[in-house]
Amino acid sequence: PEFTKDKGRIPLCLEATKKIVSEIGDTTAVFALICGPFTLAMHLAGSSFLTGMIENPDYAKELLAYCSGISMKMSEWYLETGAHAVAVVDPMTSQISPRHFKRFVTPTIEPLVNAVHERGGIITLFCCGNATKNIELMMQCRPDGIAFDEQVDLAMVAGLADKYNVCFEGNMALTTTLLFGSPEECVKEAAERIAIGGKRGYILSPGCDLPFDTPFYNLEAVGNYVQDGVVPEKNSGFLSLEEALKQCADSEEEDDDVKTEDGKIFIEIVTLDSEGCAPCQYMVESVRSVEPLFNGRIIWRETLIKSLSGIRRTQKLGVSTLPTMLINNEVVFDNIVPTKEELCAEINKRLK
């Protein structure tokens, strides 16, 4: 159907943005987040779109051009509400090579950036996961800023930001610091980030969406430190991450290895949360899609790092990037969503 502002949840989103702008817009920048063209194309065409770019590049470009047009419309409607900045959230671009980014993503982002600038708006680009290989290409699209998660090296980005005169935003750890750390640990990490990012063009922020249960006192501690230099009391009574993990271990609340019988394998997907993280979602779906082909010989689970037991599990496995897929406790796909053929090949190799 024709994409108009009166359909679905769009009116609700626009009305909510107007209210936010009227309440805090005179003192605080209001960012309107939209789904980026590449990730939107995957949502519409399915995970096969990744291989489809190679097998049918003309179709891929046609779909991406359509999605870029949708992003332009959403940007225009959000700017009409008084929002100051449009944040283009395109997490699935972490799954492709710089060559494919330049060929397929850049032509969809550049006109979007120009459209926002023509309307007097500010535009930023965000990619979650280990987007290191494409950070410079994101900057070359000439946005006002880029954002990234904790898997990307802040010092590296700071150097590129100075080269391209682009703001950069990130990248405090979501779970190990803001969710489970103490106010003192949160302020310590904030100070470390600011020391690296500096005070020219750097916006201190979480690396991605805050987990729902992130304590307000941790966020307040960071805000008070950044704005007024207030450092929390060391004896404030909050558990450190190390103490919290020890309590978790003592209570035996831990995800253990799964022992499999002969002729079966165990697949584990370590994620932030497949319900809210697009690369995590597609990695989980890749396992779901092949499971019926192996007639009960696959046992699998998703391990979320939004719990203390999940953090302990990832430490035990030596997993450092998300999402990661392990087969029989061996890392096989690290921050890359496998195709159906690739995943089946790895499973068959182990099932012999």
XYZ file of C-alpha atoms in Angstrom:
352
model
C 0.000 0.000 0.000
C 0.993 3.619 -0.406
C 3.185 4.761 2.472
C 1.349 7.646 4.163
C 1.598 9.268 7.569
C -1.981 8.348 8.556
C -1.468 4.554 8.522
C -0.524 2.079 11.242
C 1.433 3.353 14.229
C 2.946 6.320 12.387
C 0.417 8.895 13.717
C 1.131 7.725 17.270
C 4.907 8.050 16.769
C 4.593 11.542 15.322
C 2.224 12.722 18.058
C 4.526 11.330 20.765
C 7.476 13.156 19.207
C 5.546 16.441 19.208
C 4.861 16.008 22.931
C 8.519 15.292 23.687
C 9.624 18.350 21.712
C 7.104 20.573 23.501
C 8.244 19.290 26.918
C 12.050 19.303 26.611
C 12.901 20.490 23.106
C 14.105 23.924 24.221
C 16.946 22.419 26.283
C 17.516 18.898 24.948
C 18.140 17.584 21.438
C 15.329 15.277 20.352
C 16.462 12.431 18.084
C 13.879 10.672 15.907
C 14.999 7.119 15.105
C 14.085 5.513 11.787
C 14.889 2.119 10.287
C 17.703 2.485 7.759
C 17.181 1.464 4.111
C 19.387 -1.652 4.167
C 17.843 -3.123 7.327
C 14.351 -2.230 6.083
C 15.081 -4.097 2.835
C 16.033 -7.191 4.852
C 12.861 -6.948 6.933
C 10.816 -6.841 3.721
C 12.705 -9.432 1.648
C 13.971 -11.742 4.398
C 17.461 -12.948 5.259
C 17.920 -14.275 1.714
C 18.407 -10.643 0.698
C 22.074 -10.946 1.713
C 22.738 -13.579 -0.935
C 20.249 -11.907 -3.280
C 22.524 -8.873 -3.520
C 25.040 -11.075 -5.304
C 22.624 -13.243 -7.299
C 20.279 -10.455 -8.395
C 21.957 -7.071 -7.812
C 19.493 -5.129 -9.980
C 16.559 -6.264 -7.831
C 18.525 -5.443 -4.667
C 19.219 -1.913 -5.883
C 15.582 -1.423 -6.856
C 14.375 -2.519 -3.419
C 17.002 -0.388 -1.647
C 15.983 2.678 -3.665
C 12.378 2.105 -2.571
C 13.459 1.755 1.082
C 15.555 4.916 0.837
C 12.418 6.743 -0.311
C 10.530 5.429 2.731
C 13.331 6.679 5.002
C 13.150 10.113 3.375
C 9.407 10.330 4.037
C 9.788 9.331 7.682
C 12.623 11.841 8.117
C 10.502 14.633 6.649
C 7.523 13.806 8.882
C 9.685 13.683 12.014
C 11.344 17.004 11.209
C 7.865 18.518 10.828
C 7.199 17.611 14.487
C 10.108 19.800 15.579
C 12.576 16.956 16.195
C 16.109 18.275 15.859
C 17.854 15.192 14.474
C 17.032 12.097 12.459
C 18.965 9.002 13.543
C 19.130 6.373 10.790
C 19.429 2.997 12.520
C 20.817 0.479 10.020
C 22.224 -2.397 12.106
C 22.375 -5.006 9.345
C 25.098 -3.065 7.520
C 27.534 -4.606 10.025
C 26.958 -7.898 8.199
C 28.386 -6.840 4.825
C 31.831 -6.054 3.468
C 33.057 -2.515 2.710
C 32.815 -3.371 -1.004
C 29.126 -4.212 -0.696
C 28.522 -1.248 1.599
C 29.927 1.097 -1.033
C 27.977 -0.570 -3.834
C 24.587 -0.985 -2.153
C 24.346 1.153 1.008
C 26.130 4.389 0.103
C 23.775 5.138 -2.839
C 20.774 4.826 -0.470
C 22.245 6.894 2.376
C 23.698 9.840 0.466
C 20.320 11.053 -0.932
C 18.774 10.561 2.518
C 21.480 12.713 4.114
C 20.980 15.392 1.455
C 17.197 15.363 1.954
C 17.508 15.947 5.710
C 20.077 18.711 5.228
C 17.857 20.431 2.655
C 15.126 20.618 5.310
C 17.523 22.126 7.847
C 17.764 18.955 9.938
C 20.635 17.058 11.527
C 21.220 13.421 10.580
C 23.231 10.673 12.246
C 23.921 7.074 11.220
C 23.980 4.156 13.658
C 25.175 0.600 13.114
C 25.315 -1.963 15.912
C 27.648 -4.950 16.129
C 31.282 -4.822 15.105
C 30.888 -2.190 12.385
C 34.591 -1.277 12.417
C 35.173 -2.120 8.767
C 32.435 0.266 7.591
C 32.853 3.213 9.986
C 34.863 5.290 7.517
C 32.370 4.614 4.722
C 29.558 5.779 7.020
C 31.428 9.052 7.527
C 32.004 9.443 3.797
C 28.209 9.628 3.360
C 28.552 13.091 4.978
C 26.152 12.758 7.925
C 26.448 15.135 10.864
C 27.363 12.261 13.165
C 27.695 8.492 13.532
C 26.910 6.218 16.472
C 28.206 2.738 17.283
C 28.252 0.160 20.056
C 30.862 -1.048 22.520
C 32.467 -3.465 20.029
C 33.988 -0.546 18.069
C 37.218 1.111 19.225
C 36.432 4.687 20.289
C 39.959 6.006 19.714
C 39.924 4.762 16.121
C 36.617 6.514 15.477
C 37.855 9.725 17.106
C 40.720 9.870 14.619
C 38.410 9.355 11.647
C 35.893 11.884 13.009
C 38.572 14.548 13.067
C 39.526 13.686 9.482
C 35.948 13.904 8.156
C 34.664 16.585 10.561
C 31.838 14.314 11.742
C 30.454 14.031 15.280
C 30.656 10.615 16.919
C 28.435 9.072 19.578
C 29.019 6.132 21.898
C 29.723 3.723 23.421
C 29.346 2.795 27.094
C 28.814 -0.915 27.788
C 25.110 -1.674 28.125
C 25.076 -4.653 30.461
C 28.452 -5.074 32.123
C 28.471 -1.403 33.154
C 25.119 0.385 32.950
C 22.819 -2.555 33.805
C 24.865 -4.496 36.360
C 27.673 -2.147 37.384
C 27.640 0.227 40.350
C 27.323 4.040 40.025
C 31.054 4.247 40.730
C 31.841 1.833 37.854
C 29.507 3.739 35.511
C 31.205 7.049 36.270
C 34.641 5.447 35.870
C 33.739 4.214 32.376
C 32.164 7.560 31.457
C 35.403 9.317 32.449
C 37.436 6.868 30.358
C 35.202 7.424 27.325
C 35.367 11.212 27.647
C 39.157 11.087 27.991
C 39.318 9.249 24.645
C 36.491 11.046 22.841
C 37.441 14.528 23.973
C 35.147 17.520 23.995
C 35.003 18.384 20.300
C 32.244 16.609 18.421
C 31.932 13.738 20.915
C 28.571 12.719 22.419
C 28.795 10.321 25.363
C 26.026 7.736 25.119
C 25.216 4.053 25.665
C 26.444 1.776 22.897
C 22.888 0.795 21.887
C 19.374 0.563 23.345
C 19.421 0.538 27.138
C 18.114 -2.715 28.654
C 14.682 -2.061 30.173
C 15.810 -2.686 33.769
C 18.844 -0.352 33.681
C 18.833 1.337 37.123
C 17.991 5.036 37.134
C 20.676 5.624 39.785
C 23.386 4.513 37.328
C 22.125 6.880 34.632
C 21.789 9.717 37.156
C 25.348 9.101 38.356
C 26.672 9.433 34.791
C 24.597 12.568 34.166
C 25.704 14.202 37.418
C 29.342 13.433 36.676
C 29.257 14.711 33.085
C 27.304 17.884 33.891
C 28.681 18.808 37.318
C 31.737 16.621 37.972
C 30.044 14.791 40.876
C 31.710 11.463 41.716
C 29.692 8.835 43.682
C 30.722 7.882 47.204
C 32.814 4.721 47.295
C 30.857 3.360 50.263
C 27.445 3.995 48.707
C 26.442 0.353 49.255
C 25.978 -0.690 45.618
C 27.363 -3.999 44.377
C 30.163 -3.910 41.817
C 29.873 -6.082 38.711
C 32.500 -8.447 40.135
C 30.528 -8.834 43.385
C 27.271 -9.362 41.489
C 28.846 -12.041 39.286
C 30.253 -13.786 42.374
C 26.804 -13.837 43.969
C 25.439 -15.322 40.750
C 28.105 -18.042 40.832
C 27.459 -18.778 44.520
C 23.741 -19.187 43.825
C 24.583 -21.577 40.952
C 22.397 -19.524 38.598
C 24.497 -20.234 35.553
C 23.959 -21.555 32.051
C 26.003 -24.734 31.684
C 27.188 -26.632 28.649
C 24.605 -28.895 27.067
C 25.758 -32.471 26.715
C 24.596 -34.029 23.467
C 24.181 -37.641 22.484
C 26.000 -39.200 19.555
C 24.548 -38.000 16.296
C 23.352 -34.678 17.750
C 24.887 -31.218 18.051
C 24.381 -28.213 20.320
C 24.102 -24.733 18.835
C 24.302 -21.681 21.087
C 23.631 -18.129 19.889
C 24.989 -15.401 22.191
C 22.990 -12.201 21.740
C 21.977 -8.948 23.361
C 18.364 -9.960 22.683
C 16.954 -11.267 19.412
C 13.663 -9.464 20.058
C 15.304 -6.059 19.874
C 18.594 -6.478 17.994
C 18.265 -7.070 14.234
C 21.542 -8.991 13.639
C 20.732 -11.134 16.705
C 17.239 -11.770 15.334
C 18.497 -12.941 11.947
C 21.153 -15.188 13.495
C 18.507 -16.899 15.639
C 16.204 -17.204 12.629
C 18.987 -18.823 10.608
C 19.035 -21.690 13.128
C 15.238 -21.939 13.241
C 15.119 -22.169 9.445
C 17.449 -25.187 9.225
C 16.332 -27.032 12.375
C 13.535 -28.997 10.605
C 16.032 -30.295 8.034
C 17.930 -32.287 10.662
C 15.072 -34.282 12.232
C 15.698 -33.584 15.911
C 19.487 -33.788 15.735
C 19.916 -30.106 16.664
C 19.610 -28.803 20.223
C 19.908 -25.022 20.436
C 19.399 -22.075 22.742
C 19.857 -18.319 22.839
C 22.061 -16.914 25.615
C 21.332 -13.277 26.433
C 23.978 -11.066 27.997
C 21.168 -9.139 29.714
C 21.512 -11.425 32.740
C 24.371 -12.082 35.145
C 24.308 -15.779 34.245
C 24.506 -14.800 30.579
C 27.528 -12.581 31.220
C 29.260 -15.376 33.139
C 28.486 -17.748 30.282
C 30.013 -15.438 27.649
C 33.106 -14.987 29.799
C 33.453 -18.751 30.085
C 33.054 -19.175 26.318
C 35.463 -16.340 25.521
C 32.866 -14.552 23.379
C 33.655 -10.871 22.825
C 31.379 -9.813 19.936
C 27.640 -10.045 19.393
C 25.919 -11.906 17.942
C 28.066 -15.023 17.983
C 27.072 -18.586 17.090
C 28.819 -21.584 18.622
C 28.447 -25.217 17.603
C 29.402 -27.698 20.322
C 30.906 -24.738 22.279
C 33.175 -23.725 19.379
C 32.798 -20.251 17.866
C 31.775 -20.725 14.228
C 30.051 -17.481 13.166
C 31.319 -14.336 14.874
C 29.184 -11.232 14.176
C 28.215 -12.668 10.777
C 24.774 -14.122 10.055
C 25.351 -17.319 8.045
C 23.433 -18.215 4.914
C 21.372 -21.385 4.997
C 24.007 -23.181 2.919
C 26.885 -22.051 5.167
C 25.110 -23.125 8.350
C 24.074 -26.506 6.930
C 27.660 -27.148 5.815
C 29.005 -26.482 9.333
C 26.325 -28.701 10.906
C 26.920 -31.538 8.438
C 30.656 -31.342 9.051
C 30.081 -32.077 12.730
C 27.381 -34.681 12.180
C 29.648 -36.345 9.611
